[in-house]
Short mmCIF file of C-alpha atoms and ligand atoms in Angstrom, two decimals:
data_model
loop_
_atom_site.label_atom_id
_atom_site.label_comp_id
_atom_site.label_asym_id
_atom_site.label_seq_id
_atom_site.Cartn_x
_atom_site.Cartn_y
_atom_site.Cartn_z
CA MET X 1 4.68 23.66 29.58
CA THR X 2 7.34 26.19 30.45
CA GLY X 3 8.95 28.62 28.03
CA GLN X 4 7.65 30.74 25.18
CA ASN X 5 4.31 29.70 23.64
CA ALA X 6 4.35 29.29 19.84
CA GLY X 7 1.38 29.78 17.56
CA ILE X 8 0.22 30.48 14.03
CA ILE X 9 0.56 34.17 13.21
CA GLY X 10 -0.06 34.07 9.45
CA MET X 11 -1.38 31.55 6.92
CA GLY X 12 -1.48 31.24 3.15
CA HIS X 13 -2.30 28.68 0.51
CA SER X 14 -2.03 28.07 -3.19
CA TYR X 15 -2.98 25.41 -5.72
CA PRO X 16 -2.83 24.86 -9.46
CA GLU X 17 -5.67 26.17 -11.62
CA GLY X 18 -5.99 22.86 -13.43
CA ILE X 19 -8.85 20.65 -12.25
CA LEU X 20 -9.35 16.92 -12.67
CA THR X 21 -12.99 15.93 -12.14
CA ASN X 22 -14.48 12.52 -11.52
CA ALA X 23 -15.88 12.71 -15.05
CA ASP X 24 -12.30 13.16 -16.36
CA LEU X 25 -11.20 10.07 -14.42
CA GLU X 26 -14.08 8.05 -15.88
CA LYS X 27 -12.36 8.49 -19.24
CA MET X 28 -9.00 7.26 -17.89
CA VAL X 29 -9.82 4.20 -15.72
CA GLU X 30 -12.81 1.98 -15.04
CA THR X 31 -14.52 4.05 -12.36
CA ASN X 32 -17.49 6.35 -11.97
CA ASP X 33 -18.54 9.48 -10.12
CA GLU X 34 -20.92 7.56 -7.87
CA TRP X 35 -18.20 5.13 -6.68
CA ILE X 36 -15.65 7.89 -6.06
CA THR X 37 -18.16 10.12 -4.28
CA THR X 38 -19.57 7.47 -1.98
CA ARG X 39 -16.19 5.83 -1.19
CA THR X 40 -14.12 9.00 -0.78
CA GLY X 41 -16.29 12.15 -0.83
CA ILE X 42 -14.10 13.57 -3.62
CA LYS X 43 -15.66 15.35 -6.61
CA GLN X 44 -12.59 17.03 -8.07
CA ARG X 45 -8.92 17.68 -7.32
CA HIS X 46 -6.45 20.31 -8.54
CA LYS X 47 -3.73 19.07 -10.88
CA ALA X 48 -0.47 20.79 -11.76
CA ALA X 49 0.43 21.34 -15.39
CA ASP X 50 3.57 19.68 -16.80
CA ASN X 51 5.60 22.86 -16.23
CA GLU X 52 4.38 23.43 -12.64
CA TYR X 53 6.21 22.02 -9.62
CA THR X 54 6.05 21.80 -5.83
CA SER X 55 8.22 24.76 -4.75
CA GLN X 56 6.16 27.20 -6.84
CA PHE X 57 3.03 26.46 -4.83
CA GLY X 58 4.98 26.40 -1.55
CA THR X 59 6.51 29.78 -2.38
CA ARG X 60 3.15 31.41 -3.17
CA ALA X 61 1.64 30.06 0.05
CA ALA X 62 4.68 31.19 2.07
CA LEU X 63 4.66 34.75 0.68
CA GLN X 64 0.94 35.07 1.47
CA ALA X 65 1.49 33.77 5.01
CA LEU X 66 4.36 36.23 5.57
CA GLU X 67 2.29 39.16 4.32
CA ARG X 68 -0.59 38.25 6.63
CA ALA X 69 1.84 37.87 9.54
CA GLY X 70 3.27 41.31 8.75
CA LEU X 71 6.79 39.91 8.50
CA GLU X 72 9.62 40.04 5.97
CA PRO X 73 11.20 36.88 4.54
CA THR X 74 14.43 37.90 6.32
CA ASP X 75 12.64 37.60 9.71
CA ILE X 76 12.36 33.81 9.27
CA ASP X 77 14.89 31.61 11.09
CA ILE X 78 13.88 28.22 9.71
CA ILE X 79 11.79 26.88 6.82
CA LEU X 80 10.47 23.35 7.16
CA CYS X 81 8.82 22.17 3.96
CA ALA X 82 6.77 19.04 4.48
CA THR X 83 6.65 17.21 1.16
CA THR X 84 6.77 13.73 -0.28
CA THR X 85 6.88 15.10 -3.81
CA PRO X 86 9.94 17.39 -3.86
CA ASP X 87 10.99 19.37 -6.95
CA GLN X 88 14.04 17.10 -7.16
CA ILE X 89 16.00 14.71 -4.94
CA MET X 90 18.52 17.43 -4.01
CA PRO X 91 18.58 20.17 -2.84
CA SER X 92 15.58 20.18 -0.54
CA THR X 93 12.39 21.95 -1.55
CA GLY X 94 12.73 23.96 1.68
CA ALA X 95 16.05 25.34 0.44
CA LEU X 96 14.55 26.12 -2.98
CA ILE X 97 11.65 27.99 -1.36
CA GLN X 98 14.13 29.85 0.83
CA ALA X 99 15.80 31.16 -2.33
CA GLN X 100 12.52 31.94 -4.09
CA ILE X 101 11.20 34.06 -1.19
CA GLY X 102 14.57 35.59 -0.24
CA ALA X 103 14.67 34.28 3.34
CA THR X 104 18.40 34.85 3.56
CA ASN X 105 18.60 34.42 7.35
CA ALA X 106 16.84 31.05 7.41
CA ALA X 107 17.85 27.40 7.26
CA GLY X 108 15.68 25.54 4.76
CA MET X 109 15.02 21.81 4.78
CA ASP X 110 12.34 19.18 4.11
CA VAL X 111 10.26 17.09 6.45
CA PHE X 112 9.60 13.70 4.91
CA ALA X 113 6.60 12.30 6.78
CA ALA X 114 3.94 11.98 4.06
CA CYS X 115 0.51 13.31 5.00
CA SER X 116 1.55 13.99 8.62
CA GLY X 117 4.44 16.25 7.54
CA PHE X 118 2.79 19.53 8.46
CA LEU X 119 2.15 18.38 12.05
CA TYR X 120 5.69 16.99 12.21
CA GLY X 121 6.98 20.44 11.21
CA LEU X 122 4.72 22.26 13.67
CA THR X 123 5.85 20.00 16.49
CA MET X 124 9.53 20.56 15.75
CA VAL X 125 9.39 24.35 15.48
CA GLU X 126 7.14 24.61 18.53
CA SER X 127 9.93 23.31 20.74
CA MET X 128 12.54 25.47 18.98
CA ILE X 129 10.48 28.60 19.71
CA ARG X 130 9.60 27.43 23.22
CA THR X 131 13.26 27.04 24.12
CA GLY X 132 14.22 30.37 22.53
CA GLN X 133 16.45 28.79 19.87
CA ILE X 134 14.52 30.55 17.10
CA ARG X 135 11.85 33.29 16.89
CA TYR X 136 10.00 32.78 13.59
CA ALA X 137 9.52 29.69 11.44
CA LEU X 138 7.74 28.89 8.22
CA VAL X 139 6.10 25.48 8.15
CA ILE X 140 4.90 24.57 4.68
CA GLY X 141 3.04 21.57 3.33
CA ALA X 142 3.50 21.44 -0.45
CA GLU X 143 2.72 18.61 -2.84
CA VAL X 144 2.37 17.83 -6.51
CA LEU X 145 1.11 14.31 -5.93
CA THR X 146 -0.47 13.95 -9.35
CA LYS X 147 3.00 13.48 -10.86
CA TYR X 148 3.50 10.38 -8.66
CA VAL X 149 0.06 8.92 -9.25
CA ASP X 150 -0.39 5.97 -11.57
CA TYR X 151 -3.31 6.89 -13.82
CA THR X 152 -3.77 3.23 -14.71
CA ASP X 153 -4.44 2.29 -11.04
CA ARG X 154 -8.04 3.17 -10.12
CA GLY X 155 -7.40 2.39 -6.45
CA THR X 156 -5.05 5.38 -6.03
CA CYS X 157 -5.57 7.80 -8.91
CA VAL X 158 -8.98 9.00 -7.73
CA ILE X 159 -7.69 10.16 -4.35
CA PHE X 160 -4.80 12.58 -4.74
CA GLY X 161 -4.58 16.28 -5.69
CA ASP X 162 -2.04 19.11 -5.63
CA GLY X 163 -1.59 22.24 -3.53
CA ALA X 164 0.32 23.95 -0.74
CA GLY X 165 -0.37 25.66 2.56
CA ALA X 166 2.03 27.65 4.73
CA ALA X 167 2.05 28.86 8.31
CA VAL X 168 4.27 31.45 9.95
CA ILE X 169 4.86 30.25 13.49
CA GLY X 170 6.09 32.63 16.15
CA PRO X 171 5.81 33.69 19.79
CA VAL X 172 2.27 34.16 21.16
CA PRO X 173 0.98 35.03 24.66
CA GLU X 174 0.54 32.44 27.42
CA GLY X 175 -2.64 30.35 26.96
CA LYS X 176 -2.55 30.72 23.16
CA GLY X 177 -0.91 28.85 20.31
CA ILE X 178 0.11 25.20 20.38
CA LEU X 179 -1.08 23.75 23.71
CA SER X 180 -0.20 20.12 23.06
CA THR X 181 1.33 18.27 20.14
CA LYS X 182 2.66 14.78 19.40
CA ILE X 183 3.94 12.89 16.36
CA LYS X 184 4.39 9.15 15.87
CA SER X 185 5.34 6.60 13.22
CA ASP X 186 5.36 2.85 12.68
CA GLY X 187 7.54 1.81 9.75
CA ARG X 188 6.35 -1.78 9.95
CA TYR X 189 3.37 -0.63 7.88
CA GLU X 190 5.69 0.55 5.08
CA GLU X 191 3.85 -1.25 2.30
CA GLN X 192 0.43 0.21 3.07
CA LEU X 193 1.39 3.33 1.10
CA TYR X 194 4.71 3.57 -0.67
CA ALA X 195 6.62 4.31 -3.86
CA PRO X 196 9.27 1.58 -4.10
CA GLY X 197 11.30 2.73 -7.12
CA GLY X 198 13.90 5.44 -7.61
CA GLY X 199 15.76 5.23 -4.29
CA THR X 200 18.91 3.33 -3.28
CA LYS X 201 17.02 0.07 -2.71
CA LEU X 202 15.41 -0.13 -6.13
CA GLY X 203 17.41 2.34 -8.20
CA THR X 204 15.98 3.79 -11.36
CA SER X 205 16.35 1.46 -14.33
CA HIS X 206 14.43 0.74 -17.51
CA GLN X 207 12.92 -2.20 -15.63
CA THR X 208 11.67 -0.13 -12.67
CA ILE X 209 10.12 2.37 -15.06
CA ASP X 210 8.47 -0.39 -17.12
CA ASP X 211 7.17 -1.92 -13.87
CA ARG X 212 5.73 1.46 -12.77
CA GLN X 213 7.66 1.25 -9.50
CA HIS X 214 7.98 5.04 -9.16
CA PHE X 215 4.29 5.52 -8.60
CA PHE X 216 2.41 5.41 -5.29
CA LYS X 217 1.08 2.01 -4.30
CA MET X 218 -1.58 1.76 -1.64
CA LYS X 219 -3.47 -0.86 0.32
CA GLY X 220 -6.41 1.46 0.85
CA ASN X 221 -8.68 -0.61 3.04
CA GLU X 222 -5.87 -1.74 5.41
CA LEU X 223 -4.67 1.85 5.71
CA PHE X 224 -8.20 2.96 6.48
CA LYS X 225 -8.43 0.99 9.73
CA VAL X 226 -5.01 2.01 11.07
CA ALA X 227 -5.69 5.64 10.13
CA VAL X 228 -8.97 5.88 12.03
CA ARG X 229 -7.61 4.25 15.17
CA SER X 230 -4.35 6.23 15.19
CA MET X 231 -5.92 9.65 14.59
CA ALA X 232 -8.70 9.14 17.11
CA ASP X 233 -6.34 7.89 19.83
CA ILE X 234 -3.72 10.63 19.46
CA SER X 235 -6.47 13.28 19.26
CA ALA X 236 -8.04 12.16 22.52
CA GLU X 237 -4.60 12.09 24.14
CA MET X 238 -3.70 15.61 22.96
CA VAL X 239 -7.06 17.12 23.99
CA LYS X 240 -6.55 15.70 27.48
CA LYS X 241 -2.93 16.84 27.61
CA ALA X 242 -4.00 20.38 26.70
CA GLY X 243 -6.33 20.32 29.71
CA TYR X 244 -9.62 20.14 27.81
CA THR X 245 -12.37 17.68 26.96
CA VAL X 246 -13.52 16.84 23.43
CA ASP X 247 -16.64 19.00 24.03
CA ASP X 248 -14.42 22.07 24.48
CA ILE X 249 -13.01 21.76 20.95
CA ASP X 250 -14.54 24.33 18.58
CA ILE X 251 -13.29 22.83 15.33
CA VAL X 252 -11.53 19.64 14.21
CA ILE X 253 -9.32 19.92 11.15
CA PRO X 254 -8.28 16.43 10.14
CA HIS X 255 -5.96 15.59 7.27
CA GLN X 256 -8.30 15.35 4.30
CA ALA X 257 -7.61 11.72 3.39
CA ASN X 258 -11.06 10.37 2.66
CA GLN X 259 -14.45 11.63 3.90
CA ARG X 260 -15.21 8.21 5.39
CA ILE X 261 -11.99 8.32 7.44
CA THR X 262 -12.88 11.82 8.67
CA ASP X 263 -16.41 10.69 9.60
CA ALA X 264 -15.13 7.60 11.40
CA VAL X 265 -12.54 9.59 13.40
CA ALA X 266 -15.21 12.13 14.42
CA ALA X 267 -17.60 9.35 15.46
CA ARG X 268 -14.90 7.60 17.49
CA LEU X 269 -14.03 10.87 19.25
CA GLY X 270 -17.67 11.82 19.77
CA VAL X 271 -17.42 15.11 17.85
CA PRO X 272 -20.55 16.26 15.96
CA ASP X 273 -20.15 16.58 12.17
CA GLU X 274 -20.74 20.34 12.20
CA LYS X 275 -17.52 20.82 14.18
CA VAL X 276 -15.44 18.89 11.62
CA TYR X 277 -14.02 20.75 8.63
CA SER X 278 -13.97 19.15 5.21
CA ASN X 279 -12.91 20.45 1.80
CA ILE X 280 -12.18 17.03 0.32
CA ALA X 281 -14.96 17.32 -2.28
CA GLU X 282 -13.12 20.17 -4.02
CA MET X 283 -9.47 19.44 -3.12
CA GLY X 284 -9.08 15.66 -2.87
CA ASN X 285 -6.23 14.40 -0.69
CA THR X 286 -3.30 16.85 -0.88
CA SER X 287 -1.19 14.99 1.70
CA SER X 288 0.94 17.35 3.84
CA ALA X 289 -0.80 20.39 2.31
CA SER X 290 -4.32 19.45 3.36
CA ILE X 291 -4.23 20.73 6.96
CA PRO X 292 -2.63 24.14 6.28
CA ILE X 293 -4.93 24.71 3.27
CA ALA X 294 -7.94 23.87 5.47
CA ILE X 295 -6.77 26.13 8.32
CA ASP X 296 -6.33 29.05 5.93
CA GLU X 297 -9.75 28.48 4.38
CA CYS X 298 -11.29 28.48 7.87
CA ILE X 299 -9.52 31.73 8.83
CA GLN X 300 -10.58 33.41 5.57
CA SER X 301 -14.21 32.32 5.96
CA GLY X 302 -14.34 33.31 9.65
CA ARG X 303 -14.77 29.76 10.95
CA ILE X 304 -11.54 30.20 12.87
CA LYS X 305 -11.34 33.43 14.86
CA GLU X 306 -9.29 34.79 17.71
CA GLY X 307 -9.81 32.37 20.60
CA THR X 308 -10.99 29.35 18.56
CA LEU X 309 -9.80 26.05 20.07
CA ALA X 310 -8.84 23.68 17.25
CA LEU X 311 -7.78 20.06 17.07
CA LEU X 312 -5.55 19.08 14.13
CA THR X 313 -4.88 15.44 13.34
CA ALA X 314 -3.08 13.68 10.51
CA PHE X 315 -2.18 10.24 9.24
CA GLY X 316 -0.05 9.18 6.30
CA GLY X 317 2.42 6.83 4.67
CA GLY X 318 5.20 5.46 6.84
CA VAL X 319 2.89 5.07 8.58
CA THR X 320 3.00 8.40 10.39
CA TRP X 321 0.44 10.26 12.46
CA GLY X 322 0.05 13.22 14.78
CA GLY X 323 -2.26 15.39 16.82
CA THR X 324 -2.10 19.05 17.85
CA VAL X 325 -4.38 21.23 19.98
CA ILE X 326 -4.07 24.92 19.22
CA ARG X 327 -5.76 28.07 20.54
CA PHE X 328 -5.93 30.79 17.87
N1 LIG U 1 -13.64 2.84 -9.03
C1 LIG U 1 -14.41 1.74 -9.01
N2 LIG U 1 -14.07 0.65 -8.29
C2 LIG U 1 -12.94 0.68 -7.59
C3 LIG U 1 -12.10 1.81 -7.57
C4 LIG U 1 -12.49 2.92 -8.33
N3 LIG U 1 -11.76 4.05 -8.38
N4 LIG U 1 -11.04 1.55 -6.78
C5 LIG U 1 -11.20 0.31 -6.30
N5 LIG U 1 -12.34 -0.21 -6.79
C6 LIG U 1 -12.89 -1.53 -6.55
C7 LIG U 1 -11.85 -2.54 -6.12
O1 LIG U 1 -11.19 -3.08 -7.23
C8 LIG U 1 -12.69 -3.55 -5.39
O2 LIG U 1 -13.32 -4.37 -6.35
P1 LIG U 1 -13.50 -5.94 -6.07
O3 LIG U 1 -14.37 -6.03 -4.86
O4 LIG U 1 -14.14 -6.41 -7.34
O5 LIG U 1 -12.12 -6.46 -5.84
C9 LIG U 1 -13.78 -2.72 -4.72
O6 LIG U 1 -13.80 -1.47 -5.45
C10 LIG U 1 -13.52 -2.45 -3.26
O7 LIG U 1 -12.16 -2.04 -3.10
P2 LIG U 1 -11.60 -1.57 -1.72
O8 LIG U 1 -10.16 -1.16 -1.92
O9 LIG U 1 -11.88 -2.58 -0.68
O10 LIG U 1 -12.52 -0.29 -1.49
P3 LIG U 1 -12.62 0.67 -0.24
O11 LIG U 1 -14.00 0.80 0.17
O12 LIG U 1 -11.58 0.33 0.79
O13 LIG U 1 -12.23 2.07 -0.88
C11 LIG U 1 -10.35 3.54 -0.94
C12 LIG U 1 -10.96 2.26 -1.46
C13 LIG U 1 -8.97 3.67 -1.53
C14 LIG U 1 -11.22 4.69 -1.41
C15 LIG U 1 -10.34 3.50 0.58
O14 LIG U 1 -9.83 2.29 1.03
C16 LIG U 1 -9.53 4.59 1.16
O15 LIG U 1 -9.78 5.76 0.92
N6 LIG U 1 -8.53 4.25 2.01
C17 LIG U 1 -7.68 5.20 2.60
C18 LIG U 1 -6.84 5.79 1.56
C19 LIG U 1 -6.14 6.98 2.04
O16 LIG U 1 -6.71 7.79 2.73
N7 LIG U 1 -4.87 7.10 1.67
C20 LIG U 1 -4.10 8.16 2.03
C21 LIG U 1 -3.74 8.05 3.46
S1 LIG U 1 -3.10 9.50 3.94
#
């Protein structure tokens, strides 16, 4: 690719202190720790308090990422906040975070691509930096999913958790940063994971509230198959496009959807388990936040170092998916 390479130059993450364990869920719906653990790999998830909301976590993650990048909020040209659980319908959570961090030179907006949102954001700012249109971007994945989860539906309520991760993206030397990236969607699968109520199609009414239409609805086992196929295929394509083979990849950071999805994607790609990062046991599925949280954890623990070749892949409602190969 010609032009300026773009890469991650600072990361941060944040999540609520509140924890919802499998034992807590056993008291809310007919489920048990053994079922949740074997079907999903999840042991606990973080849950925001009633007075906590998405932009707060996004802001904390963004400020940490800026500090680690050695930049000021005013250095940022664009803030893309990937979220499906915004503070409110308008203005965007990206604009609210812009105000909270004082990024007065930036444009703030949201990326609405469910669990793939962080890779959507990365892909968009990569080309903006490559072409010289901007210098520094903040890409944030921030979610408070637990406020959209129906705690009477055992099929969805065991999966989701809250949190945020942020990346400062900027110019990096040739051979480093984002080497290949691609995003895709297929809206025909709309009803595999959706929240039908509260928009212009099914506007908020007493009826929609009584019918619980504002909560996430999911066809988990159908989603499972499409997710595995889509993530594995786009990953293989992006590794090849970057000029590598799967064996060259040092670490795979998949969206933390379900441990069985992660295992199946790794098996399909032929990547050994020890190269695949997972924090799903402690974090659950935090949608667009899962990849940036995982990257930051890997940097902090030393699993990602200067020179590490990483494959990121995501899948989410829409359906949406993406793959990115990045050299740190
Ligand atoms: N506890 C106990 N039993 C449960 C349960 C729970 N929390 N949730 C569902 N079940 C039951 C179902 O009712 C069903 O019972 P039945 O056979 O009597 O009808 C049985 O378990 C199997 O349900 P199924 O939905 O086929 O299970 P599954 O193995 O597909 O696992 C998911 C369900 C949701 C864990 C799994 O499909 C999944 O994780 N899918 C992907 C979800 C995802 O990643 N979403 C986000 C995408 S980004």
